[in-house]
Coordinates of N, CA and C in Angstrom, one line a residue:
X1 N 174.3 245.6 106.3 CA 173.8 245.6 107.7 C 172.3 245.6 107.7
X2 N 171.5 244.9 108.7 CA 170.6 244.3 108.6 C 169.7 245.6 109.4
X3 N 168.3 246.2 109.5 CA 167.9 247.7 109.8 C 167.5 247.2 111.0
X4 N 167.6 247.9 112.0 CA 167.0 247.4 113.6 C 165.6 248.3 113.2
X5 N 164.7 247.8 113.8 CA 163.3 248.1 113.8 C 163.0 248.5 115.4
X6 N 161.7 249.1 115.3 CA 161.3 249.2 117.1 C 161.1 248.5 117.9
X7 N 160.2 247.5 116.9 CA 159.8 245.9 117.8 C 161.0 245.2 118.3
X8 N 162.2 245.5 117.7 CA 163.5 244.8 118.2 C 163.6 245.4 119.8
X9 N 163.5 246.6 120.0 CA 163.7 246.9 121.7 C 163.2 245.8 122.5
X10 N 163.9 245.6 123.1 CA 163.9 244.7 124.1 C 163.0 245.2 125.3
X11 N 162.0 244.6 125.8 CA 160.9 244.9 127.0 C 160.7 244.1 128.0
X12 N 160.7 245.1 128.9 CA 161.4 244.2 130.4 C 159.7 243.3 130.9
X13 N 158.8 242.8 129.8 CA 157.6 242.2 130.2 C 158.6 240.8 130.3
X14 N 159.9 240.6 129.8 CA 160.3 239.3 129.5 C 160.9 239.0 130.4
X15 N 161.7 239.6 131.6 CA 162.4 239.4 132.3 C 161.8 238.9 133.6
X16 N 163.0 238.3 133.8 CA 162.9 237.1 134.7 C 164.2 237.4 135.9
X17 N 163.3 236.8 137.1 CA 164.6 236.4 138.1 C 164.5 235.3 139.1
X18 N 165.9 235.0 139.1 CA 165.5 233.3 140.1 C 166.4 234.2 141.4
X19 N 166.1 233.8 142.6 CA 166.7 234.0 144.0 C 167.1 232.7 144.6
X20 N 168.2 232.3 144.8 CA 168.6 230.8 145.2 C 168.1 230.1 144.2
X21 N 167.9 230.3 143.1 CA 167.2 228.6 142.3 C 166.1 228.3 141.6
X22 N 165.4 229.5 142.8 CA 163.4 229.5 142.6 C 163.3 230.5 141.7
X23 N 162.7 230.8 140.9 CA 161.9 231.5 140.0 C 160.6 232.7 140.6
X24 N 161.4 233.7 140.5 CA 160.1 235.1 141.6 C 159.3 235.2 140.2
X25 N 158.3 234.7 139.9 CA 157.3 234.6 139.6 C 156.4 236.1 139.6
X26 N 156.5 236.7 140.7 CA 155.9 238.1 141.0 C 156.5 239.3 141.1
X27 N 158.0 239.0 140.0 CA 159.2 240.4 140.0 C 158.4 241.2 139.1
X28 N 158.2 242.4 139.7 CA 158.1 243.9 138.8 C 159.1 244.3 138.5
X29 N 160.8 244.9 139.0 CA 161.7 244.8 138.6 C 162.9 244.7 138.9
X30 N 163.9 244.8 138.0 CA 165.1 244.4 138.6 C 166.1 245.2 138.3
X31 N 167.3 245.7 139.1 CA 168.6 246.2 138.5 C 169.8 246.0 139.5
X32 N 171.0 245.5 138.2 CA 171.9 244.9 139.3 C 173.1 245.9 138.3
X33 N 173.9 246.8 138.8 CA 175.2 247.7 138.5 C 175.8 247.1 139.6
X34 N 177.6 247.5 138.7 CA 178.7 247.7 139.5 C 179.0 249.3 139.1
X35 N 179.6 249.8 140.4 CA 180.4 251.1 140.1 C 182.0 251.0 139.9
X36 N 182.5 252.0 139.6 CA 183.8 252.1 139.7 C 184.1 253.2 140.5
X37 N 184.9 253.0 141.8 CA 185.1 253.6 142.3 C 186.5 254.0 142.1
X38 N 186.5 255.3 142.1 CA 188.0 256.4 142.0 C 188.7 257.2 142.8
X39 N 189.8 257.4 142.5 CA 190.5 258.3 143.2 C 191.2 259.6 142.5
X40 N 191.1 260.8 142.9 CA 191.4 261.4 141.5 C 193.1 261.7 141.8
X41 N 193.6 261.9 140.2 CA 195.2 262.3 140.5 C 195.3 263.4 139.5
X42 N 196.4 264.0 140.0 CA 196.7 265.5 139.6 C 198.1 265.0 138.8
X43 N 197.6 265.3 137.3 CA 198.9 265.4 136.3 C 199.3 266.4 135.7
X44 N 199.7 267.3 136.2 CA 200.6 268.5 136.2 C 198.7 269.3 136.1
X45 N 198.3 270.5 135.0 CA 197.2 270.8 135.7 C 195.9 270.2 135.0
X46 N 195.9 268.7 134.7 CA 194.8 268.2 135.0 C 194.6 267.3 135.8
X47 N 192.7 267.2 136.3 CA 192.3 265.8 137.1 C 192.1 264.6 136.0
X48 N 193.0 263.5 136.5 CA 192.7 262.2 136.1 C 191.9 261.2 136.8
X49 N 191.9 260.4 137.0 CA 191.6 259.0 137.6 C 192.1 257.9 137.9
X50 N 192.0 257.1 139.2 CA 192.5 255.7 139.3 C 191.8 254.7 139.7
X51 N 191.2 253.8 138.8 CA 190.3 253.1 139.4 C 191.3 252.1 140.6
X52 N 190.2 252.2 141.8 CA 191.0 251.9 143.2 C 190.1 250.3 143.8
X53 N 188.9 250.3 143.0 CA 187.7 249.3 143.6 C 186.1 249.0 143.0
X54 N 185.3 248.1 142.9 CA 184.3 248.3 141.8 C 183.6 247.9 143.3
X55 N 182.3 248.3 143.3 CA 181.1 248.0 144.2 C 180.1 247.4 143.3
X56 N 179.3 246.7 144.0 CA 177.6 246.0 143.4 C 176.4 246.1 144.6
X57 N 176.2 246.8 143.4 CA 174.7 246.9 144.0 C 173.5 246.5 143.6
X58 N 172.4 247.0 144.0 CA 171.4 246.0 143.6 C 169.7 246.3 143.7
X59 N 168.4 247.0 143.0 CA 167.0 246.4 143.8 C 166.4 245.2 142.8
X60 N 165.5 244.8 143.3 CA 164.3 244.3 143.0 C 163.3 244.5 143.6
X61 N 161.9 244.8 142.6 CA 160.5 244.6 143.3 C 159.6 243.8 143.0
X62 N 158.7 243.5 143.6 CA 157.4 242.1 143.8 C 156.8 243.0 144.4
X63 N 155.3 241.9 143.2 CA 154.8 242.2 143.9 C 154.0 241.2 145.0
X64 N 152.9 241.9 146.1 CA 153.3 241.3 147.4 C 152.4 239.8 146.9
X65 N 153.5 238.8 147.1 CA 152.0 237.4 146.9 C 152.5 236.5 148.1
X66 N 153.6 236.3 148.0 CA 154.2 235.8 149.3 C 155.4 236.4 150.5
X67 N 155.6 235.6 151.4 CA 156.8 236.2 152.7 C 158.2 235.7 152.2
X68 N 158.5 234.5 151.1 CA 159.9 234.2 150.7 C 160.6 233.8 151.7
X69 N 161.8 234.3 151.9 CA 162.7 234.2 152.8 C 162.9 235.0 154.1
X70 N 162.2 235.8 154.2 CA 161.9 236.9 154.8 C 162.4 236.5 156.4
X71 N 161.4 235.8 156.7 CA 161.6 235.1 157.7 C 163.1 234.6 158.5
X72 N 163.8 233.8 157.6 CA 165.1 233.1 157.1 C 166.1 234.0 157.3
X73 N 166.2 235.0 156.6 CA 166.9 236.1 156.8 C 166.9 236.9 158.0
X74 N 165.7 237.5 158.4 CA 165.8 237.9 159.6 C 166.2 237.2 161.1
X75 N 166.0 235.8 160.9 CA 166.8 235.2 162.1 C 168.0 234.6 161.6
X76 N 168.1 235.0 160.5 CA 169.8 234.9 160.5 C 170.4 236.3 161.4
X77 N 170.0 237.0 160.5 CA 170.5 238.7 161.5 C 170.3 238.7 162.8
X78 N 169.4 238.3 163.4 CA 169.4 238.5 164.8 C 170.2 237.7 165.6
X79 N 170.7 236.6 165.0 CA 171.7 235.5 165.5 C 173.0 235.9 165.1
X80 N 173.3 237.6 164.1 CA 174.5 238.3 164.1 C 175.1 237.3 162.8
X81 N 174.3 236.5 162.0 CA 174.8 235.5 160.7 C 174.2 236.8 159.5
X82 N 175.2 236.7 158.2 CA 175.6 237.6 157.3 C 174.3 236.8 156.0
X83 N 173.5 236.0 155.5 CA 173.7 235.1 154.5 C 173.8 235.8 153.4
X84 N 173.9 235.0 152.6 CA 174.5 235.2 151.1 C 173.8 234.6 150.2
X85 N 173.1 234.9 148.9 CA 172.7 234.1 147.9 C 173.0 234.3 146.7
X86 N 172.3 234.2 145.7 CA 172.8 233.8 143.9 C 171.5 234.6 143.7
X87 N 171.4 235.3 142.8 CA 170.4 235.9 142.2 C 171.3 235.9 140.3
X88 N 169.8 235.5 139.6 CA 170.4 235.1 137.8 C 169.0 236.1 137.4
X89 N 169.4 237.2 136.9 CA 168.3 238.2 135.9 C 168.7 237.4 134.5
X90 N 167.5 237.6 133.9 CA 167.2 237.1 132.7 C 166.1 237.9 131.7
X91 N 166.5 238.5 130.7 CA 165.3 238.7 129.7 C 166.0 238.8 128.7
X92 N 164.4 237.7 127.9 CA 164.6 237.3 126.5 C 163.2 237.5 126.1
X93 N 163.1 238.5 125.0 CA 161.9 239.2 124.4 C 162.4 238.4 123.0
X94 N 160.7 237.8 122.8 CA 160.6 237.0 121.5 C 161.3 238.0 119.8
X95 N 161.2 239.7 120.2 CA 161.0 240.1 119.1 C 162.8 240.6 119.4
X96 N 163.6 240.4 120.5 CA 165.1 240.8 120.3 C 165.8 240.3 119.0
X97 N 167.0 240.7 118.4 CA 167.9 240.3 117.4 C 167.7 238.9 117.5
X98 N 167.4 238.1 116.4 CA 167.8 236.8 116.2 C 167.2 235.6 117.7
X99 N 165.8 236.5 118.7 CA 165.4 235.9 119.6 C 166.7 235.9 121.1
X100 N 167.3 236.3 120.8 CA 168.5 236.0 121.4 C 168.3 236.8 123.1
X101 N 168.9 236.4 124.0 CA 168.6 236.8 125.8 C 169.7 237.0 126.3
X102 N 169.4 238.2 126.9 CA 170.9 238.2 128.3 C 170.8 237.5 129.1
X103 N 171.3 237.5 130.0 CA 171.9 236.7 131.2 C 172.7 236.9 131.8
X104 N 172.3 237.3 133.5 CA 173.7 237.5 134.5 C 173.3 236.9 135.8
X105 N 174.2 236.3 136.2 CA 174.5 235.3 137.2 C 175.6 236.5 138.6
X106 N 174.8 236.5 139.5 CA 175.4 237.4 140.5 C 175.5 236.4 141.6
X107 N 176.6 236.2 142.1 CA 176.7 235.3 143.5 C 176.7 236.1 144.6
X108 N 177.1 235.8 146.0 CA 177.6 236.4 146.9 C 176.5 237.8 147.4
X109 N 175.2 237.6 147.1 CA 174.3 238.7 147.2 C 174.1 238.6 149.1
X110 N 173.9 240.1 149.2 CA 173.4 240.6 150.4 C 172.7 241.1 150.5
X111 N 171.4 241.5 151.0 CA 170.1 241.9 151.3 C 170.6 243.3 152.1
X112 N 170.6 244.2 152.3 CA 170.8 245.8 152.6 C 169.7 245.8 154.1
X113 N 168.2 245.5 153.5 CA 167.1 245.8 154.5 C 166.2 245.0 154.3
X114 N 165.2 244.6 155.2 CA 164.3 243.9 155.1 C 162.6 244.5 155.7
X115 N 162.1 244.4 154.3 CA 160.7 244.8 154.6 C 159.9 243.9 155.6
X116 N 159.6 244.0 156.9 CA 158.9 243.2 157.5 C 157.2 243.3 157.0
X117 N 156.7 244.4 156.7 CA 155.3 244.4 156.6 C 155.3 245.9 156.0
X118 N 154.7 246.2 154.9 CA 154.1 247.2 154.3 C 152.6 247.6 153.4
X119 N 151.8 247.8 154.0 CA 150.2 248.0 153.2 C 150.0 249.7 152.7
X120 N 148.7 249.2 152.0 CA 148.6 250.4 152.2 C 146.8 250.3 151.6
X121 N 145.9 251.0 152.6 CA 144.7 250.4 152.4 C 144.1 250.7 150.9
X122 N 143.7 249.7 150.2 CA 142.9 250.0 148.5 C 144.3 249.9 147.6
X123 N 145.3 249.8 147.8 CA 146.4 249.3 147.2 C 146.7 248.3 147.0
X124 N 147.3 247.6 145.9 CA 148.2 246.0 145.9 C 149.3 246.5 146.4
X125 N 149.8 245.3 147.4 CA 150.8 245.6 147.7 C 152.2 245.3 146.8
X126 N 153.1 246.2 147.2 CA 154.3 245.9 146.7 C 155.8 245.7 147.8
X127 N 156.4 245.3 147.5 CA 157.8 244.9 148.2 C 159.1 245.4 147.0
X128 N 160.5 246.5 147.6 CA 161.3 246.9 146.8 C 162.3 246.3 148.1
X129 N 163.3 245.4 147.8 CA 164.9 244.9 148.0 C 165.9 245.4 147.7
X130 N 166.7 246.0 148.5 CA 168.0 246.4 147.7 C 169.2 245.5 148.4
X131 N 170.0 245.3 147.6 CA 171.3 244.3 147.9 C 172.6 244.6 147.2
X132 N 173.4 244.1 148.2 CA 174.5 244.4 147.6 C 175.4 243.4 147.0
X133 N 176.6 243.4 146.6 CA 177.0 242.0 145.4 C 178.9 242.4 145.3
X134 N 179.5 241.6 145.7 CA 181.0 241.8 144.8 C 180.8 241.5 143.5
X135 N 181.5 242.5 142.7 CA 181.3 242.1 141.5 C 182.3 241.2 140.8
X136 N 183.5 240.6 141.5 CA 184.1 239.6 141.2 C 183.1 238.3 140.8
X137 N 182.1 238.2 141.2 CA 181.4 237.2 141.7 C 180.0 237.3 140.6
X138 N 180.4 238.2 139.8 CA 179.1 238.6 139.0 C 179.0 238.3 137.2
X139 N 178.7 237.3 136.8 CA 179.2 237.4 135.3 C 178.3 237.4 134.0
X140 N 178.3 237.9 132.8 CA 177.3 237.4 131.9 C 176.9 235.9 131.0
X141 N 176.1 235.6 131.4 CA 175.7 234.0 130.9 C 175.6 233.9 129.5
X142 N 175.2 235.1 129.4 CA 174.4 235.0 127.8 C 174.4 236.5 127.3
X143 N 174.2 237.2 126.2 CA 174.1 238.4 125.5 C 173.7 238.7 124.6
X144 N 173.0 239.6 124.0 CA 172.8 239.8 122.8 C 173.5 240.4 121.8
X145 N 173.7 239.5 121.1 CA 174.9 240.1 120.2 C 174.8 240.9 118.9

């Protein structure tokens, strides 16, 4: 078996994310989980578990260079419309096993809240999204194996 070294850790300088298609160019970062939600059961005197349902969740941060969809979104909500998009995280660090990248493709994304404006004087600005996601709808493209 081949020795994993430190340079092999994988660093999220590589990571990438597209929102509908486009490429966020200005992502600081990203994390997308499912949970498993349970219900507990009682078998004679211990607690067990039943998985009942999985949730997805979701942030990402940018930093601030553009308004995106911002706009788009919010007159969808005020017209009482839900939308939905595709978000694909990606990182592939040159020095991973064999160069090799993950990849996950999440459909069906929903935006939680929308930052309309945030400064803060002598600061770069920053922008943090959180969303939510079925995870039926969520799969791995690629992996490191």
């Amino acid at each position: 078996m081949a020795a994993i070294r430190g340079y092999n850790q994988v660093s999220g300088t590589w990571g990438q994310i597209w929102y509908d298609g486009v490429l966020v160019m200005e992502v600081k970062s990203f994390e997308a989980k499912v949970t498993a939600n349970r219900e507990e059961v009682q078998i004679g005197m211990s607690k067990d578990s039943k998985l009942t349902s999985l949730s997805g969740e979701g942030t990402y941060s940018v930093y601030k260079v553009y308004t995106r969809g911002k706009k788009k979104v919010l007159e969808a909500w005020k017209k009482g419309k839900d939308p939905r998009s595709t978000l694909v995280g990606k990182i592939k660090d040159p020095d991973s096993p064999g160069g090799q990248g993950e990849r996950v493709t999440i459909d069906n994304v929903w935006l939680n809240e929308l930052i309309l404006l945030q400064f803060e004087k002598g600061t770069p600005c920053e922008e943090e999204y959180s969303f939510g996601f079925t995870p039926e709808d969520a799969s791995f493209v690629d992996i490191i194996a």
